């Protein structure tokens, strides 16, 4: 199989899904994936744009068996470097009477016969080309249809897995294959990815369409890859979270849906959060700490053990790494504001200031804030006063964090430690009325 992108500066989610399906099929069958760069558009193609493709595929874990950086027996792997090959194949068409010159361009002479494609996804498709078409432009540059087929023949491609929008080109391509006396590959035209809101195919201008945006937002590549698998394919038991080895073992062309797939960023975010929660704590700390450093929430002098404790405590509550700075900032900075909505909600019931003062006095006698010891203090106070433990917990959480959401309360006290907690209680009692 092959993935043949054009380096135009973006790695679109549709291109990534096409690359993934080719990669999965190659891995499932023990085949090879060739990366072929369609870089004949000299005005739009740049080294930076090429690097976007390499980086995006590598980030998703889609290694290629042949192509740029990997080498192989069928190079060069850039179409801009294959002119000699294209001339050789053009000479074959001229020799058998299937190519002719007109108005400075070179045309391909069609057979006029119906072209029947047994598509592995779409089923039987029949179409007849009605007029000859250009294969070499008047400026000497080859047309997509010609070089696409020549490269597939020269590289020994047996299966062409690509977007459904290419289905209309396929009769031109089968005409060309037959004119060279080459066997047809198996075609599998996969469903389009529709934009999240409204009709139409997702384009690079639509929100959520670029793989590089998910990299910048620190989505986990395994989660994005898992989600992309579900855009047009699913295991028979309708599970959504699957390890890549299991996906490889299950993936096959007949299971690909014919119906178009609609992009759903909420679903992608949900899958990402599941992967985040399942990360080994050490790996999560490594990823989240890098985000905190980049955002300036911590610096190189911040105690690494404290950072690890904060992040390990927060892992089960975080939905995305991009939220880690806002979620944990108060652990590292005592100048947080008290959220007005949280404050209003908590002050509607009971006497939060009194609860914080009582809790401060009782906790001050503890040497350290082990979770069981802190919980025993809160339960004893609540029982003595005849109120729910929530009155202490909500008021105290607001006092030490400025908000009413966060990780487990007793874990919060333990990680903040006695000195920070008591100092923050004092600040709350002095500033919040």
PDB file of C-alpha atoms in Angstrom, residues 256-400:
ATOM      1  CA  UNK A 256     -14.940  -0.269   6.623  1.00  0.00           C
ATOM      2  CA  UNK A 257     -18.283   1.541   6.504  1.00  0.00           C
ATOM      3  CA  UNK A 258     -19.746   2.929   3.316  1.00  0.00           C
ATOM      4  CA  UNK A 259     -21.477   5.785   5.118  1.00  0.00           C
ATOM      5  CA  UNK A 260     -19.566   9.000   5.627  1.00  0.00           C
ATOM      6  CA  UNK A 261     -18.179   9.618   9.115  1.00  0.00           C
ATOM      7  CA  UNK A 262     -18.934  12.820  11.032  1.00  0.00           C
ATOM      8  CA  UNK A 263     -16.122  14.374  13.023  1.00  0.00           C
ATOM      9  CA  UNK A 264     -16.936  14.797  16.722  1.00  0.00           C
ATOM     10  CA  UNK A 265     -14.370  16.642  18.824  1.00  0.00           C
ATOM     11  CA  UNK A 266     -16.283  15.888  22.048  1.00  0.00           C
ATOM     12  CA  UNK A 267     -15.881  12.187  21.378  1.00  0.00           C
ATOM     13  CA  UNK A 268     -12.192  12.664  20.588  1.00  0.00           C
ATOM     14  CA  UNK A 269     -11.745  14.615  23.836  1.00  0.00           C
ATOM     15  CA  UNK A 270     -13.572  11.890  25.764  1.00  0.00           C
ATOM     16  CA  UNK A 271     -11.292   9.195  24.342  1.00  0.00           C
ATOM     17  CA  UNK A 272      -8.270  11.373  25.092  1.00  0.00           C
ATOM     18  CA  UNK A 273      -9.375  11.747  28.723  1.00  0.00           C
ATOM     19  CA  UNK A 274      -9.740   7.957  29.033  1.00  0.00           C
ATOM     20  CA  UNK A 275      -6.207   7.455  27.759  1.00  0.00           C
ATOM     21  CA  UNK A 276      -4.970  10.199  30.087  1.00  0.00           C
ATOM     22  CA  UNK A 277      -6.486   8.522  33.144  1.00  0.00           C
ATOM     23  CA  UNK A 278      -4.965   5.167  32.155  1.00  0.00           C
ATOM     24  CA  UNK A 279      -1.416   6.476  31.752  1.00  0.00           C
ATOM     25  CA  UNK A 280       1.143   5.149  34.242  1.00  0.00           C
ATOM     26  CA  UNK A 281       1.563   7.939  36.850  1.00  0.00           C
ATOM     27  CA  UNK A 282       5.222   8.462  35.960  1.00  0.00           C
ATOM     28  CA  UNK A 283       4.405   8.981  32.280  1.00  0.00           C
ATOM     29  CA  UNK A 284       1.555  11.342  33.122  1.00  0.00           C
ATOM     30  CA  UNK A 285       3.820  13.399  35.390  1.00  0.00           C
ATOM     31  CA  UNK A 286       6.431  13.649  32.629  1.00  0.00           C
ATOM     32  CA  UNK A 287       3.897  14.933  30.079  1.00  0.00           C
ATOM     33  CA  UNK A 288       2.022  17.268  32.427  1.00  0.00           C
ATOM     34  CA  UNK A 289       5.196  18.689  33.984  1.00  0.00           C
ATOM     35  CA  UNK A 290       6.418  19.714  30.522  1.00  0.00           C
ATOM     36  CA  UNK A 291       3.140  21.609  30.028  1.00  0.00           C
ATOM     37  CA  UNK A 292       3.494  23.385  33.408  1.00  0.00           C
ATOM     38  CA  UNK A 293       7.057  24.427  32.563  1.00  0.00           C
ATOM     39  CA  UNK A 294       6.019  25.710  29.142  1.00  0.00           C
ATOM     40  CA  UNK A 295       3.141  27.718  30.610  1.00  0.00           C
ATOM     41  CA  UNK A 296       5.366  29.181  33.330  1.00  0.00           C
ATOM     42  CA  UNK A 297       3.283  27.725  36.165  1.00  0.00           C
ATOM     43  CA  UNK A 298       6.472  26.168  37.549  1.00  0.00           C
ATOM     44  CA  UNK A 299      10.152  26.621  36.771  1.00  0.00           C
ATOM     45  CA  UNK A 300      13.307  24.583  37.067  1.00  0.00           C
ATOM     46  CA  UNK A 301      13.643  25.401  40.761  1.00  0.00           C
ATOM     47  CA  UNK A 302      10.221  24.006  41.733  1.00  0.00           C
ATOM     48  CA  UNK A 303      10.551  20.958  44.001  1.00  0.00           C
ATOM     49  CA  UNK A 304      10.201  17.942  41.628  1.00  0.00           C
ATOM     50  CA  UNK A 305       8.759  15.716  44.368  1.00  0.00           C
ATOM     51  CA  UNK A 306       6.052  18.281  45.093  1.00  0.00           C
ATOM     52  CA  UNK A 307       5.284  18.634  41.363  1.00  0.00           C
ATOM     53  CA  UNK A 308       4.970  14.846  41.051  1.00  0.00           C
ATOM     54  CA  UNK A 309       2.674  14.667  44.090  1.00  0.00           C
ATOM     55  CA  UNK A 310       0.421  17.436  42.714  1.00  0.00           C
ATOM     56  CA  UNK A 311       0.157  15.848  39.276  1.00  0.00           C
ATOM     57  CA  UNK A 312      -0.373  12.306  40.539  1.00  0.00           C
ATOM     58  CA  UNK A 313      -3.222  13.568  42.736  1.00  0.00           C
ATOM     59  CA  UNK A 314      -4.757  15.515  39.836  1.00  0.00           C
ATOM     60  CA  UNK A 315      -4.518  12.843  37.124  1.00  0.00           C
ATOM     61  CA  UNK A 316      -7.913  11.196  37.655  1.00  0.00           C
ATOM     62  CA  UNK A 317      -9.759  14.541  37.539  1.00  0.00           C
ATOM     63  CA  UNK A 318      -8.020  16.109  34.537  1.00  0.00           C
ATOM     64  CA  UNK A 319      -9.739  15.797  31.160  1.00  0.00           C
ATOM     65  CA  UNK A 320      -6.824  17.065  29.061  1.00  0.00           C
ATOM     66  CA  UNK A 321      -3.187  18.008  29.492  1.00  0.00           C
ATOM     67  CA  UNK A 322      -3.942  21.465  28.092  1.00  0.00           C
ATOM     68  CA  UNK A 323      -6.040  22.090  31.247  1.00  0.00           C
ATOM     69  CA  UNK A 324      -3.279  21.158  33.702  1.00  0.00           C
ATOM     70  CA  UNK A 325      -2.005  24.722  34.190  1.00  0.00           C
ATOM     71  CA  UNK A 326      -5.380  26.166  35.133  1.00  0.00           C
ATOM     72  CA  UNK A 327      -6.286  23.071  37.166  1.00  0.00           C
ATOM     73  CA  UNK A 328      -3.163  23.036  39.352  1.00  0.00           C
ATOM     74  CA  UNK A 329      -1.923  26.627  39.425  1.00  0.00           C
ATOM     75  CA  UNK A 330      -3.088  27.248  43.004  1.00  0.00           C
ATOM     76  CA  UNK A 331      -0.857  24.424  44.234  1.00  0.00           C
ATOM     77  CA  UNK A 332       2.175  26.482  43.223  1.00  0.00           C
ATOM     78  CA  UNK A 333       0.951  30.074  43.714  1.00  0.00           C
ATOM     79  CA  UNK A 334      -0.866  31.402  46.753  1.00  0.00           C
ATOM     80  CA  UNK A 335      -2.147  34.557  45.048  1.00  0.00           C
ATOM     81  CA  UNK A 336      -5.228  32.889  43.539  1.00  0.00           C
ATOM     82  CA  UNK A 337      -8.533  34.766  43.427  1.00  0.00           C
ATOM     83  CA  UNK A 338     -11.651  33.347  45.053  1.00  0.00           C
ATOM     84  CA  UNK A 339     -14.035  32.335  42.292  1.00  0.00           C
ATOM     85  CA  UNK A 340     -17.174  34.526  42.692  1.00  0.00           C
ATOM     86  CA  UNK A 341     -19.621  31.783  41.651  1.00  0.00           C
ATOM     87  CA  UNK A 342     -18.031  29.217  43.940  1.00  0.00           C
ATOM     88  CA  UNK A 343     -17.989  31.711  46.794  1.00  0.00           C
ATOM     89  CA  UNK A 344     -21.648  32.642  46.275  1.00  0.00           C
ATOM     90  CA  UNK A 345     -22.697  29.002  46.197  1.00  0.00           C
ATOM     91  CA  UNK A 346     -20.794  28.081  49.373  1.00  0.00           C
ATOM     92  CA  UNK A 347     -21.843  31.183  51.334  1.00  0.00           C
ATOM     93  CA  UNK A 348     -25.523  30.439  50.652  1.00  0.00           C
ATOM     94  CA  UNK A 349     -25.477  27.691  53.254  1.00  0.00           C
ATOM     95  CA  UNK A 350     -24.184  27.705  56.839  1.00  0.00           C
ATOM     96  CA  UNK A 351     -21.251  29.812  58.030  1.00  0.00           C
ATOM     97  CA  UNK A 352     -18.162  28.997  55.903  1.00  0.00           C
ATOM     98  CA  UNK A 353     -15.885  31.370  57.817  1.00  0.00           C
ATOM     99  CA  UNK A 354     -16.749  29.689  61.110  1.00  0.00           C
ATOM    100  CA  UNK A 355     -16.209  26.226  59.592  1.00  0.00           C
ATOM    101  CA  UNK A 356     -12.758  27.214  58.298  1.00  0.00           C
ATOM    102  CA  UNK A 357     -11.804  28.731  61.657  1.00  0.00           C
ATOM    103  CA  UNK A 358     -12.897  25.571  63.515  1.00  0.00           C
ATOM    104  CA  UNK A 359     -11.093  23.306  61.096  1.00  0.00           C
ATOM    105  CA  UNK A 360      -7.946  25.399  61.294  1.00  0.00           C
ATOM    106  CA  UNK A 361      -7.840  25.112  65.063  1.00  0.00           C
ATOM    107  CA  UNK A 362      -8.315  21.335  64.983  1.00  0.00           C
ATOM    108  CA  UNK A 363      -5.904  20.622  62.115  1.00  0.00           C
ATOM    109  CA  UNK A 364      -3.158  22.736  63.685  1.00  0.00           C
ATOM    110  CA  UNK A 365      -2.640  20.025  66.307  1.00  0.00           C
ATOM    111  CA  UNK A 366      -1.694  17.442  63.655  1.00  0.00           C
ATOM    112  CA  UNK A 367       1.970  16.979  62.773  1.00  0.00           C
ATOM    113  CA  UNK A 368       1.162  16.144  59.157  1.00  0.00           C
ATOM    114  CA  UNK A 369      -2.017  15.957  57.098  1.00  0.00           C
ATOM    115  CA  UNK A 370      -2.306  12.257  56.372  1.00  0.00           C
ATOM    116  CA  UNK A 371      -5.656  11.660  54.684  1.00  0.00           C
ATOM    117  CA  UNK A 372      -7.146   9.426  57.375  1.00  0.00           C
ATOM    118  CA  UNK A 373      -6.138  11.830  60.154  1.00  0.00           C
ATOM    119  CA  UNK A 374      -7.617  14.868  58.363  1.00  0.00           C
ATOM    120  CA  UNK A 375     -10.818  12.996  57.607  1.00  0.00           C
ATOM    121  CA  UNK A 376     -11.165  11.958  61.275  1.00  0.00           C
ATOM    122  CA  UNK A 377     -10.836  15.618  62.308  1.00  0.00           C
ATOM    123  CA  UNK A 378     -13.556  16.730  59.888  1.00  0.00           C
ATOM    124  CA  UNK A 379     -15.932  13.928  60.930  1.00  0.00           C
ATOM    125  CA  UNK A 380     -15.426  14.689  64.618  1.00  0.00           C
ATOM    126  CA  UNK A 381     -16.151  18.409  64.119  1.00  0.00           C
ATOM    127  CA  UNK A 382     -19.228  17.718  61.973  1.00  0.00           C
ATOM    128  CA  UNK A 383     -20.579  15.242  64.517  1.00  0.00           C
ATOM    129  CA  UNK A 384     -19.994  17.647  67.385  1.00  0.00           C
ATOM    130  CA  UNK A 385     -21.857  20.467  65.618  1.00  0.00           C
ATOM    131  CA  UNK A 386     -24.487  18.233  64.018  1.00  0.00           C
ATOM    132  CA  UNK A 387     -23.767  19.352  60.445  1.00  0.00           C
ATOM    133  CA  UNK A 388     -22.708  17.467  57.323  1.00  0.00           C
ATOM    134  CA  UNK A 389     -18.996  17.057  56.595  1.00  0.00           C
ATOM    135  CA  UNK A 390     -19.658  18.875  53.310  1.00  0.00           C
ATOM    136  CA  UNK A 391     -19.932  22.186  55.144  1.00  0.00           C
ATOM    137  CA  UNK A 392     -16.299  21.863  56.244  1.00  0.00           C
ATOM    138  CA  UNK A 393     -15.065  20.352  53.001  1.00  0.00           C
ATOM    139  CA  UNK A 394     -16.592  22.963  50.654  1.00  0.00           C
ATOM    140  CA  UNK A 395     -15.564  25.924  52.778  1.00  0.00           C
ATOM    141  CA  UNK A 396     -12.033  24.605  53.271  1.00  0.00           C
ATOM    142  CA  UNK A 397     -11.576  23.775  49.586  1.00  0.00           C
ATOM    143  CA  UNK A 398     -12.566  27.320  48.663  1.00  0.00           C
ATOM    144  CA  UNK A 399     -10.125  28.645  51.266  1.00  0.00           C
ATOM    145  CA  UNK A 400      -7.083  26.675  50.070  1.00  0.00           C
TER     146      UNK A 400
END
